[in-house]
């Protein structure tokens, strides 16, 4: 196909801040990726945008399988706070309170039930 560019599992993106390997970054309001290596501010780098990753979470928070996870850009972790934060994935394993990380499927943007 002439218009195909790439599969899209990993994208080369330019963050407005430095991002350490294994840390997430939200590009605009819709592209969330986890840096595959350290990325320098304003320099293109590789970000995983699909798949399952272990990612930092708010330690004092229990997470269940299937919970929506939201990006806390200030603390560079996921949590379950939907107010003023973007949904970036869904938990695929439970994580206790306290614990530092959770297994998350990137890109499962589920609408909030009304």
Coordinates of N, CA and C in Angstrom, one line a residue:
X1 N 0.8 -1.2 0.0 CA 0.0 0.0 0.0 C 0.9 1.2 0.0
X2 N 0.6 2.2 -0.9 CA 1.4 3.4 -1.0 C 1.4 4.3 0.2
X3 N 0.3 4.3 0.9 CA 0.1 5.3 2.0 C 0.6 4.8 3.4
X4 N 1.0 3.5 3.5 CA 1.4 2.9 4.8 C 2.7 3.5 5.2
X5 N 2.8 3.9 6.5 CA 4.0 4.5 7.0 C 4.8 3.6 7.9
X6 N 4.1 3.0 8.9 CA 4.7 2.1 9.9 C 3.6 1.5 10.8
X7 N 3.9 0.4 11.5 CA 2.9 -0.2 12.3 C 2.4 0.7 13.5
X8 N 3.2 1.5 14.1 CA 2.8 2.5 15.1 C 2.9 2.0 16.5
X9 N 3.5 0.8 16.8 CA 3.7 0.4 18.1 C 4.7 1.3 18.9
X10 N 5.7 1.8 18.1 CA 6.7 2.7 18.7 C 6.7 3.9 17.7
X11 N 6.7 5.1 18.3 CA 6.7 6.3 17.5 C 7.9 7.1 17.9
X12 N 8.5 7.8 16.9 CA 9.6 8.8 17.2 C 8.9 10.1 17.4
X13 N 8.9 10.7 18.7 CA 8.2 11.9 19.1 C 9.2 12.8 19.8
X14 N 8.9 14.1 19.8 CA 9.8 15.1 20.4 C 9.1 15.7 21.7
X15 N 9.5 15.3 22.9 CA 8.9 15.8 24.1 C 9.3 17.3 24.4
X16 N 8.5 18.0 25.1 CA 8.8 19.4 25.5 C 9.6 19.4 26.9
X17 N 9.9 18.2 27.4 CA 10.7 18.0 28.6 C 11.5 16.7 28.5
X18 N 12.5 16.6 29.3 CA 13.3 15.4 29.3 C 12.5 14.3 29.9
X19 N 12.7 13.1 29.3 CA 11.9 11.9 29.7 C 12.9 10.8 29.9
X20 N 12.9 10.2 31.1 CA 13.8 9.1 31.4 C 13.2 7.8 30.8
X21 N 14.1 6.8 30.5 CA 13.7 5.5 30.0 C 12.7 4.9 31.0
X22 N 11.6 4.4 30.4 CA 10.5 3.7 31.2 C 9.5 4.7 31.8
X23 N 9.7 6.0 31.6 CA 8.7 7.0 32.1 C 7.8 7.4 31.0
X24 N 6.5 7.6 31.3 CA 5.5 8.0 30.3 C 5.6 9.5 30.0
X25 N 5.0 9.9 28.9 CA 4.9 11.3 28.5 C 3.6 11.4 27.6
X26 N 2.8 12.4 27.9 CA 1.6 12.7 27.2 C 1.8 13.8 26.2
X27 N 1.7 13.4 24.9 CA 1.8 14.4 23.8 C 0.5 14.9 23.4
X28 N 0.2 16.2 23.7 CA -1.1 16.8 23.5 C -2.1 16.1 24.4
X29 N -3.3 15.8 23.9 CA -4.3 15.2 24.7 C -4.6 13.8 24.3
X30 N -3.9 13.3 23.3 CA -4.3 12.0 22.8 C -3.2 10.9 22.6
X31 N -1.9 11.3 22.6 CA -0.8 10.3 22.4 C 0.0 10.2 23.6
X32 N -0.1 9.0 24.2 CA 0.7 8.7 25.4 C 1.7 7.6 25.0
X33 N 2.9 7.8 25.4 CA 4.0 6.9 25.2 C 4.9 6.7 26.3
X34 N 5.6 5.6 26.4 CA 6.6 5.4 27.4 C 8.0 5.3 26.7
X35 N 8.9 6.2 27.2 CA 10.2 6.3 26.6 C 11.0 5.0 26.6
X36 N 11.5 4.6 25.5 CA 12.3 3.3 25.4 C 13.7 3.5 25.9
X37 N 14.2 4.8 25.8 CA 15.5 5.2 26.3 C 15.4 6.6 26.8
X38 N 16.4 7.1 27.5 CA 16.3 8.5 28.0 C 16.2 9.4 26.7
X39 N 15.3 10.4 26.8 CA 15.1 11.3 25.7 C 15.4 12.8 26.3
X40 N 16.2 13.5 25.6 CA 16.6 14.8 25.9 C 15.4 15.8 25.5
X41 N 15.2 16.8 26.3 CA 14.2 17.8 26.0 C 14.3 18.3 24.5
X42 N 13.2 18.4 23.8 CA 13.1 19.0 22.4 C 14.0 18.2 21.4
X43 N 14.2 16.9 21.7 CA 14.9 16.0 20.9 C 14.1 14.8 20.5
X44 N 14.0 14.4 19.3 CA 13.2 13.2 19.0 C 13.7 11.9 19.7
X45 N 12.8 11.1 20.1 CA 13.1 9.9 20.8 C 12.0 8.9 20.6
X46 N 12.3 7.6 20.9 CA 11.4 6.5 20.7 C 10.4 6.3 21.9
X47 N 9.2 6.2 21.6 CA 8.1 6.0 22.7 C 7.2 4.8 22.3
X48 N 7.1 3.9 23.2 CA 6.1 2.8 23.0 C 4.7 3.4 23.2
X49 N 3.8 3.1 22.2 CA 2.5 3.7 22.3 C 1.4 2.6 22.3
X50 N 1.8 1.3 22.2 CA 0.9 0.2 22.3 C 1.6 -0.9 23.1
X51 N 0.7 -1.7 23.7 CA 1.3 -2.9 24.4 C 1.1 -2.8 25.9
X52 N 1.7 -3.7 26.7 CA 1.6 -3.7 28.1 C 3.0 -3.3 28.7
X53 N 3.0 -2.4 29.6 CA 4.2 -1.9 30.3 C 4.0 -1.9 31.8
X54 N 5.1 -2.0 32.5 CA 5.1 -1.8 34.0 C 5.4 -0.3 34.1
X55 N 4.5 0.4 34.8 CA 4.7 1.9 34.9 C 4.5 2.3 36.4
X56 N 5.1 3.4 36.8 CA 5.0 3.9 38.1 C 3.5 4.4 38.4
X57 N 3.1 4.2 39.6 CA 1.8 4.6 40.1 C 1.9 5.3 41.4
X58 N 0.8 6.0 41.8 CA 0.7 6.6 43.1 C 0.8 5.4 44.1
X59 N 1.8 5.5 45.0 CA 2.1 4.3 45.9 C 0.9 4.0 46.8
X60 N 0.3 5.0 47.4 CA -0.8 4.8 48.3 C -2.2 4.7 47.6
X61 N -2.2 3.7 46.7 CA -3.4 3.5 45.9 C -3.5 2.0 45.5
X62 N -4.7 1.4 45.8 CA -4.9 0.0 45.3 C -5.5 0.1 43.9
X63 N -5.1 -0.7 43.0 CA -5.6 -0.8 41.7 C -6.0 -2.2 41.4
X64 N -7.2 -2.3 40.7 CA -7.7 -3.6 40.3 C -7.6 -3.8 38.8
X65 N -7.6 -5.1 38.4 CA -7.6 -5.4 36.9 C -8.8 -4.7 36.3
X66 N -8.6 -4.0 35.2 CA -9.6 -3.3 34.5 C -9.9 -1.8 34.9
X67 N -9.2 -1.4 36.0 CA -9.3 0.0 36.3 C -8.7 0.9 35.2
X68 N -9.4 2.0 34.9 CA -8.9 3.0 34.0 C -7.7 3.7 34.8
X69 N -6.7 4.0 34.1 CA -5.5 4.7 34.7 C -5.3 6.0 34.0
X70 N -5.0 7.0 34.8 CA -4.9 8.4 34.3 C -3.5 8.9 34.6
X71 N -3.0 9.8 33.7 CA -1.6 10.2 33.8 C -1.6 11.5 34.6
X72 N -0.7 11.4 35.7 CA -0.4 12.5 36.6 C 0.9 13.1 36.1
X73 N 0.9 14.1 35.2 CA 2.1 14.6 34.6 C 3.0 15.3 35.6
X74 N 2.5 15.8 36.7 CA 3.3 16.4 37.7 C 4.2 15.4 38.4
X75 N 3.6 14.3 38.8 CA 4.4 13.3 39.5 C 4.9 12.1 38.6
X76 N 4.5 12.2 37.4 CA 5.0 11.2 36.4 C 4.6 9.8 36.7
X77 N 3.4 9.6 37.2 CA 2.8 8.3 37.5 C 1.4 8.2 37.1
X78 N 0.8 7.0 37.1 CA -0.6 6.8 36.8 C -1.4 6.7 38.1
X79 N -2.7 7.1 38.1 CA -3.5 6.9 39.2 C -5.0 6.7 38.7
X80 N -5.9 6.8 39.6 CA -7.3 6.7 39.2 C -8.1 8.0 39.2
X81 N -7.4 9.1 39.2 CA -8.1 10.4 39.3 C -8.4 10.9 37.9
X82 N -9.7 10.9 37.6 CA -10.1 11.3 36.3 C -10.2 12.9 36.1
X83 N -10.3 13.6 37.2 CA -10.4 15.1 37.1 C -9.1 15.7 36.6
X84 N -9.2 16.4 35.5 CA -8.1 17.2 34.9 C -6.9 16.3 34.5
X85 N -7.1 15.0 34.3 CA -6.1 14.1 33.8 C -6.6 13.2 32.7
X86 N -5.7 12.8 31.8 CA -6.1 12.0 30.6 C -5.9 10.5 30.9
X87 N -6.9 9.8 30.5 CA -6.9 8.3 30.6 C -5.8 7.8 29.6
X88 N -4.9 7.0 30.1 CA -3.8 6.6 29.2 C -3.7 5.1 29.1
X89 N -4.6 4.3 29.8 CA -4.5 2.9 29.8 C -5.4 2.2 30.8
X90 N -5.3 0.9 30.8 CA -6.1 0.1 31.7 C -5.2 -0.9 32.4
X91 N -5.4 -1.1 33.7 CA -4.6 -2.0 34.5 C -4.9 -3.4 34.1
X92 N -3.9 -4.2 33.9 CA -4.0 -5.6 33.5 C -3.6 -6.6 34.6
X93 N -3.1 -6.0 35.7 CA -2.8 -6.7 36.9 C -3.2 -5.9 38.1
X94 N -3.6 -6.5 39.2 CA -3.9 -5.7 40.4 C -2.6 -5.2 41.0
X95 N -2.7 -4.1 41.7 CA -1.5 -3.5 42.4 C -2.0 -3.1 43.8
X96 N -1.2 -3.5 44.8 CA -1.6 -3.2 46.2 C -1.3 -1.8 46.6
X97 N -1.9 -1.4 47.7 CA -1.6 -0.1 48.4 C -0.8 -0.6 49.7
X98 N 0.5 -0.2 49.8 CA 1.3 0.5 48.9 C 2.0 -0.4 47.9
X99 N 2.3 0.2 46.7 CA 3.2 -0.4 45.8 C 3.6 0.6 44.8
X100 N 4.7 0.4 44.1 CA 5.3 1.5 43.2 C 4.9 1.4 41.8
X101 N 4.5 0.2 41.3 CA 4.2 0.1 39.9 C 2.9 -0.7 39.7
X102 N 2.4 -0.7 38.4 CA 1.3 -1.5 38.0 C 1.5 -1.9 36.5
X103 N 1.0 -3.0 36.1 CA 1.0 -3.4 34.7 C -0.2 -2.8 34.0
X104 N 0.1 -2.1 32.9 CA -0.9 -1.3 32.2 C -0.9 -1.6 30.7
X105 N -2.0 -1.7 30.1 CA -2.2 -1.8 28.7 C -2.3 -0.4 28.2
X106 N -1.4 0.1 27.4 CA -1.4 1.4 26.9 C -2.5 1.6 25.9
X107 N -3.2 2.7 25.9 CA -4.1 3.1 24.9 C -5.5 2.6 25.0
X108 N -5.9 2.0 26.1 CA -7.3 1.6 26.3 C -8.1 2.7 26.8
X109 N -8.5 3.6 26.0 CA -9.2 4.8 26.4 C -10.7 4.5 26.4
X110 N -11.2 4.1 27.6 CA -12.6 3.8 27.7 C -13.4 5.0 28.2
X111 N -14.6 5.2 27.6 CA -15.4 6.3 28.1 C -15.9 6.0 29.5
X112 N -16.2 7.1 30.2 CA -16.7 6.9 31.5 C -18.2 6.7 31.4
X113 N -18.8 5.7 32.1 CA -20.2 5.4 32.0 C -21.0 6.6 32.5
X114 N -22.2 6.8 31.9 CA -23.0 7.9 32.4 C -24.2 7.4 33.2

